PDB file of C-alpha atoms in Angstrom:
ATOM      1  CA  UNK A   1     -95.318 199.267 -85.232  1.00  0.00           C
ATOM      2  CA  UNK A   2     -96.179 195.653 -86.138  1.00  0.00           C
ATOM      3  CA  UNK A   3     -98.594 193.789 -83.735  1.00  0.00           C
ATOM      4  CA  UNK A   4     -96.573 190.766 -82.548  1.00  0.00           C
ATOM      5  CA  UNK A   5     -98.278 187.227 -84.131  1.00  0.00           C
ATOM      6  CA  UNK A   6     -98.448 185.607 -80.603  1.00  0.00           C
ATOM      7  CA  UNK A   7    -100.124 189.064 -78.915  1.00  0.00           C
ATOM      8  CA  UNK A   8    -103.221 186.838 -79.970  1.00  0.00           C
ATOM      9  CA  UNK A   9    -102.342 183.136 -79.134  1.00  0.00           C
ATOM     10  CA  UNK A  10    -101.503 184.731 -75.424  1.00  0.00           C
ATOM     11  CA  UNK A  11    -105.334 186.636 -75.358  1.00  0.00           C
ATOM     12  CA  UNK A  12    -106.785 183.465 -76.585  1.00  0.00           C
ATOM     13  CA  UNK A  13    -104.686 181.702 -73.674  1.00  0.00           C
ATOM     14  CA  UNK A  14    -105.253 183.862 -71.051  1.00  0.00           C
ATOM     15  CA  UNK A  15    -109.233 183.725 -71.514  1.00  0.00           C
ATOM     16  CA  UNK A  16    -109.243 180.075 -71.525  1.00  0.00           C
ATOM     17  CA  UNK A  17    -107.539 180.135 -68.736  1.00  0.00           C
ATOM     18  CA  UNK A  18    -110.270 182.329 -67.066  1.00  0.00           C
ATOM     19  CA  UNK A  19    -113.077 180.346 -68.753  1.00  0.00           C
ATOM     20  CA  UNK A  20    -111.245 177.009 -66.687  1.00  0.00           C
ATOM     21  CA  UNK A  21    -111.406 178.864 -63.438  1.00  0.00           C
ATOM     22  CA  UNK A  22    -114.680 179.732 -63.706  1.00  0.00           C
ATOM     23  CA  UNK A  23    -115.912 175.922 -64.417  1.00  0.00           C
ATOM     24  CA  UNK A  24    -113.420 175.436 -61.514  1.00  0.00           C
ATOM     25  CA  UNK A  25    -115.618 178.209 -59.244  1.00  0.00           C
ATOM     26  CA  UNK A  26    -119.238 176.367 -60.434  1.00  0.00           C
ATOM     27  CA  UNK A  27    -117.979 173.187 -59.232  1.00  0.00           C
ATOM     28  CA  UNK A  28    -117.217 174.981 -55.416  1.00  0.00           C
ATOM     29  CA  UNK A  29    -120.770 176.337 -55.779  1.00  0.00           C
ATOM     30  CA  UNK A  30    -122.245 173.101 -56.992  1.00  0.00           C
ATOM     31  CA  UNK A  31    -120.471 171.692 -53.872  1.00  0.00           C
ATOM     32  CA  UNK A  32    -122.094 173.894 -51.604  1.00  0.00           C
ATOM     33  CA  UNK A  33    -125.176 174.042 -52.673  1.00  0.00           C
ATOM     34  CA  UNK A  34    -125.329 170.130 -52.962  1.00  0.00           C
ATOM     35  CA  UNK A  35    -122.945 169.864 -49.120  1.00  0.00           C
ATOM     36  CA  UNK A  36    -120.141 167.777 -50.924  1.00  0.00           C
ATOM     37  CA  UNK A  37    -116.861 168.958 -49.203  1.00  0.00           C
ATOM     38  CA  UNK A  38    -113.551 168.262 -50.534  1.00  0.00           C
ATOM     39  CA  UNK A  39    -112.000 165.411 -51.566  1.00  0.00           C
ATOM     40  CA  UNK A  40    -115.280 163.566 -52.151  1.00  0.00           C
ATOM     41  CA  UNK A  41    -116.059 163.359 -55.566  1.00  0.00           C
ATOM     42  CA  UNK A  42    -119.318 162.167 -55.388  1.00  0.00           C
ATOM     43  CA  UNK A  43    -122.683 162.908 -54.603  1.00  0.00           C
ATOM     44  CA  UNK A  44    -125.978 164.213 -56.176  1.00  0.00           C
ATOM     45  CA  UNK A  45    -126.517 163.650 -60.137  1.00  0.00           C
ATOM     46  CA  UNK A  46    -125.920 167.204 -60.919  1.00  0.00           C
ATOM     47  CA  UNK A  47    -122.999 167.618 -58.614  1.00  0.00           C
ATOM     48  CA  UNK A  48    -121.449 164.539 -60.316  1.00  0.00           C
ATOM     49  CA  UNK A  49    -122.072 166.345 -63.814  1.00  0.00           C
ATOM     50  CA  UNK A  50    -120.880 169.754 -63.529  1.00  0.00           C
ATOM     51  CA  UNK A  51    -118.035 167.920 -61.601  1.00  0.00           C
ATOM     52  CA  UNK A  52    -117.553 165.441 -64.783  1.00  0.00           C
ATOM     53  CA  UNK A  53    -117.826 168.139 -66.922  1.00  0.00           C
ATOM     54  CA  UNK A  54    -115.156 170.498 -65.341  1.00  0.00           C
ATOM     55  CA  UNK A  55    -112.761 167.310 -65.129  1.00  0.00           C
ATOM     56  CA  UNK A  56    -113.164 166.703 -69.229  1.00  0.00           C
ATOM     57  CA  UNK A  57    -112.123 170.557 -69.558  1.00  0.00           C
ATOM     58  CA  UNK A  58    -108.803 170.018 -67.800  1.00  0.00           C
ATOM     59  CA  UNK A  59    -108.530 166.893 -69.058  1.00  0.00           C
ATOM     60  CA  UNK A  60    -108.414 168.481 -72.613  1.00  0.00           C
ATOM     61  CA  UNK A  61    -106.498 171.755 -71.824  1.00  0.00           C
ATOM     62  CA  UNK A  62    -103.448 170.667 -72.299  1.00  0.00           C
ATOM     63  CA  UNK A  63    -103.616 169.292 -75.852  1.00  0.00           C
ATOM     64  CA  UNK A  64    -105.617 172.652 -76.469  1.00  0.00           C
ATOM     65  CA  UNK A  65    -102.869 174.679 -75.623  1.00  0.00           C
ATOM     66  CA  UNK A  66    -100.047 172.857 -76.990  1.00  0.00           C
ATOM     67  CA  UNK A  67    -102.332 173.020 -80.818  1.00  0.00           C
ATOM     68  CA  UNK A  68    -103.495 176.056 -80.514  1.00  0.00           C
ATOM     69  CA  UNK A  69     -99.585 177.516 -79.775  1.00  0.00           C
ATOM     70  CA  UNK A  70     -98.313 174.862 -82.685  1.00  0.00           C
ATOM     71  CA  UNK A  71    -100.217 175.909 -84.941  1.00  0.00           C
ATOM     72  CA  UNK A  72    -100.406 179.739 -84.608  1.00  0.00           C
ATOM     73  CA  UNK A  73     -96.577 179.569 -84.744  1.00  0.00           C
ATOM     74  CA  UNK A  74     -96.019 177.433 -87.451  1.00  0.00           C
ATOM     75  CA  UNK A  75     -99.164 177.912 -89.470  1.00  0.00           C
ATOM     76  CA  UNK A  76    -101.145 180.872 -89.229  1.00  0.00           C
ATOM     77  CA  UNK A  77    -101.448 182.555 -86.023  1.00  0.00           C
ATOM     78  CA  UNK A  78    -104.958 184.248 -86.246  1.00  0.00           C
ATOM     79  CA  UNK A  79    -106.384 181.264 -87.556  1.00  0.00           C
ATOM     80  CA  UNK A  80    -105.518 179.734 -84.989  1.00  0.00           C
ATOM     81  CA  UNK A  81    -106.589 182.231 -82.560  1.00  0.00           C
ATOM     82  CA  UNK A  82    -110.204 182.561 -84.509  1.00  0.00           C
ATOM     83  CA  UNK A  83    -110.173 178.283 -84.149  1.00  0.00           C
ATOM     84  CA  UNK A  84    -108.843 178.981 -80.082  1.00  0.00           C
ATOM     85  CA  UNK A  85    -112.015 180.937 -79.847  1.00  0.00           C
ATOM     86  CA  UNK A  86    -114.302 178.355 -81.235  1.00  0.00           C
ATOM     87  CA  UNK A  87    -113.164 175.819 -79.179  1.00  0.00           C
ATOM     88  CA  UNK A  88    -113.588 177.868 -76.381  1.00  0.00           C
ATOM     89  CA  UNK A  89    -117.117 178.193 -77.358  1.00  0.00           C
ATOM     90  CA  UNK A  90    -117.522 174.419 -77.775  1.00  0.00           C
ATOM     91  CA  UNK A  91    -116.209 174.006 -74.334  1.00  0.00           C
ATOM     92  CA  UNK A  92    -119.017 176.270 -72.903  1.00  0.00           C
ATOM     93  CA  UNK A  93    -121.823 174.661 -75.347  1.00  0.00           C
ATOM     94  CA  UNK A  94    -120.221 171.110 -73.375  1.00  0.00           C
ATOM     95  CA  UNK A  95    -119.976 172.849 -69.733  1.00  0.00           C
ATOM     96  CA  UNK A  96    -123.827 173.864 -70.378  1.00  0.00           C
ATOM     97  CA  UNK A  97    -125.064 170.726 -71.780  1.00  0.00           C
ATOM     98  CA  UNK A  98    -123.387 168.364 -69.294  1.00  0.00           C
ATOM     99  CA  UNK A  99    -125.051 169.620 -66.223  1.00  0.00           C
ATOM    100  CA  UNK A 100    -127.853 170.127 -67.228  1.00  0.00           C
ATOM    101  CA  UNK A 101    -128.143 166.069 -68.821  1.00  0.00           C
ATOM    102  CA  UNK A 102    -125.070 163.488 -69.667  1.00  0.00           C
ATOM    103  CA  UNK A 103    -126.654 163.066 -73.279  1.00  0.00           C
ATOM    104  CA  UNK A 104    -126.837 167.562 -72.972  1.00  0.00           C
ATOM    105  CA  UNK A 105    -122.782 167.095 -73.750  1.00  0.00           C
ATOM    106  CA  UNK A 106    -122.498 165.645 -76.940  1.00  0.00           C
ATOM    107  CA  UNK A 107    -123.256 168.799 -79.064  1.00  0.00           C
ATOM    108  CA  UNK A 108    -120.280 170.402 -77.360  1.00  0.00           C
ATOM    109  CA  UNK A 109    -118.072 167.313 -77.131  1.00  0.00           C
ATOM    110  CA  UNK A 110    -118.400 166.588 -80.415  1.00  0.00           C
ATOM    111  CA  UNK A 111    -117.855 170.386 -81.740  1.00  0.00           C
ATOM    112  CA  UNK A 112    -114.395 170.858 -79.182  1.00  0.00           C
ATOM    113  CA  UNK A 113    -112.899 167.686 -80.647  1.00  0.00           C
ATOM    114  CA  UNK A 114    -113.348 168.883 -84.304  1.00  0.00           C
ATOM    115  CA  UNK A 115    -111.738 172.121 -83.513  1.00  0.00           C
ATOM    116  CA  UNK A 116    -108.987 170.248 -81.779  1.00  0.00           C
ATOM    117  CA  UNK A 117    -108.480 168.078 -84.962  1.00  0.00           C
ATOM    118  CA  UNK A 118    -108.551 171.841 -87.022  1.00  0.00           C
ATOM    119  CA  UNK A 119    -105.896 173.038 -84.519  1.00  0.00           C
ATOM    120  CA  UNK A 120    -103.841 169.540 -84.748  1.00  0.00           C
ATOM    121  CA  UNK A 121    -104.172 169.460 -88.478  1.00  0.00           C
ATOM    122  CA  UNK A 122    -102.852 172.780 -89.179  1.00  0.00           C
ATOM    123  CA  UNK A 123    -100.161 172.703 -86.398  1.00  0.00           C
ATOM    124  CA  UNK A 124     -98.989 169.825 -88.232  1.00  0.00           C
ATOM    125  CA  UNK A 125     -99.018 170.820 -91.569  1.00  0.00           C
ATOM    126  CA  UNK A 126     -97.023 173.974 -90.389  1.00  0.00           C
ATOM    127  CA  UNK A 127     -94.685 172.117 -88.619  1.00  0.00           C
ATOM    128  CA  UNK A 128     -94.116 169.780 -91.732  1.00  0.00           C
ATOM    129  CA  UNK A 129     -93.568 172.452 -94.155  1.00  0.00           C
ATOM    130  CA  UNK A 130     -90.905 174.423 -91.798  1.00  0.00           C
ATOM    131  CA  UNK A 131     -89.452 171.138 -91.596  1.00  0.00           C
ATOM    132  CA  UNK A 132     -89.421 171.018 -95.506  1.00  0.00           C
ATOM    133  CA  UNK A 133     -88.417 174.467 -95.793  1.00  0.00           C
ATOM    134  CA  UNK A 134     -85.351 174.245 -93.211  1.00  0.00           C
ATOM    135  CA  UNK A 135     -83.530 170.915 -94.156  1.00  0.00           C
ATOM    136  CA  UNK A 136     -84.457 170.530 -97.919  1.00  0.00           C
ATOM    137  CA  UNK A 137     -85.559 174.262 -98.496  1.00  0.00           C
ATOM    138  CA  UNK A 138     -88.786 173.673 -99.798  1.00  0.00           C
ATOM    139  CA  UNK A 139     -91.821 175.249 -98.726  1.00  0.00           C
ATOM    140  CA  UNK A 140     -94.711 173.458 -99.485  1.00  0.00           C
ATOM    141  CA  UNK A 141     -97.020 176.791 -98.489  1.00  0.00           C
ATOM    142  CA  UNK A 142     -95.208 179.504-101.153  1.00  0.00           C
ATOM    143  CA  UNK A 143     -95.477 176.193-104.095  1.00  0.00           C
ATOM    144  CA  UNK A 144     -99.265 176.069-103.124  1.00  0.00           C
ATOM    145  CA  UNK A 145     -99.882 180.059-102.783  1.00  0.00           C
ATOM    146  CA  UNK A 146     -98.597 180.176-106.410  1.00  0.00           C
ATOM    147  CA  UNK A 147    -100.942 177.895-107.581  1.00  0.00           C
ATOM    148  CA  UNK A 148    -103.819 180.091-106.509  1.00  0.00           C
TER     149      UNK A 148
END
């Protein structure tokens, strides 16, 4: 039987969206620990970072999950789902950094938006080329397979 292409778009999905309730559970601890109660939003320097931080990661999930679904479905979908991962890592490397230090969340920042751009890139390109392919049947992928 043939694994299903989106079997690992939905893993990829489905750990992000563990990895955003966990950021989501260090910001009740950080609460605690630091006696902010809900809805204040402000308080100690590293309350107001790991809050920050968790904000920027739900901030970006949506465009995450819209690329990362785009292009496994019209591109590639373990690419995609190798890229998902990365980004997912990027988000951590961010999470990490921010709290401990606002200058801590560049690294991370600057590695999630490249895999974004990977994700938006290829999502378009496959998105272009079934375009192509479906109203003036060309595919722009087979021409460029046959050159290599």
């Amino acid at each position: 039987m043939a694994a299903d292409p989106s079997l690992l778009l939905a893993v990829v999905s489905f750990l992000s969206a563990c990895q955003q309730g966990y950021y989501a559970r260090l910001v009740g601890r950080c609460r605690i620990k630091h006696s902010v109660m809900p809805p204040a939003v402000s308080g100690p320097a590293e309350f107001e970072r790991v809050f920050r931080a968790q904000q920027n990661c739900v901030e970006f999930y949506p465009l995450f999950l819209v690329f990362l679904w785009t292009a496994g479905s019209f591109f590639n979908p373990e690419l995609a789902a190798v890229i998902g991962l990365c980004y997912m890592y990027a988000r951590h490397i961010y999470f990490r950094g921010y709290a401990e230090s606002a200058k801590g969340r560049l690294l991370g920042f600057h590695f999630s938006v490249g895999t974004l751009m990977c994700l938006l890139v290829l999502g378009a390109a496959g998105i272009t080329n079934r375009a192509l392919d479906e109203y003036l049947d060309f595919n722009l992928l087979k021409k460029i397979r046959r050159l290599f």
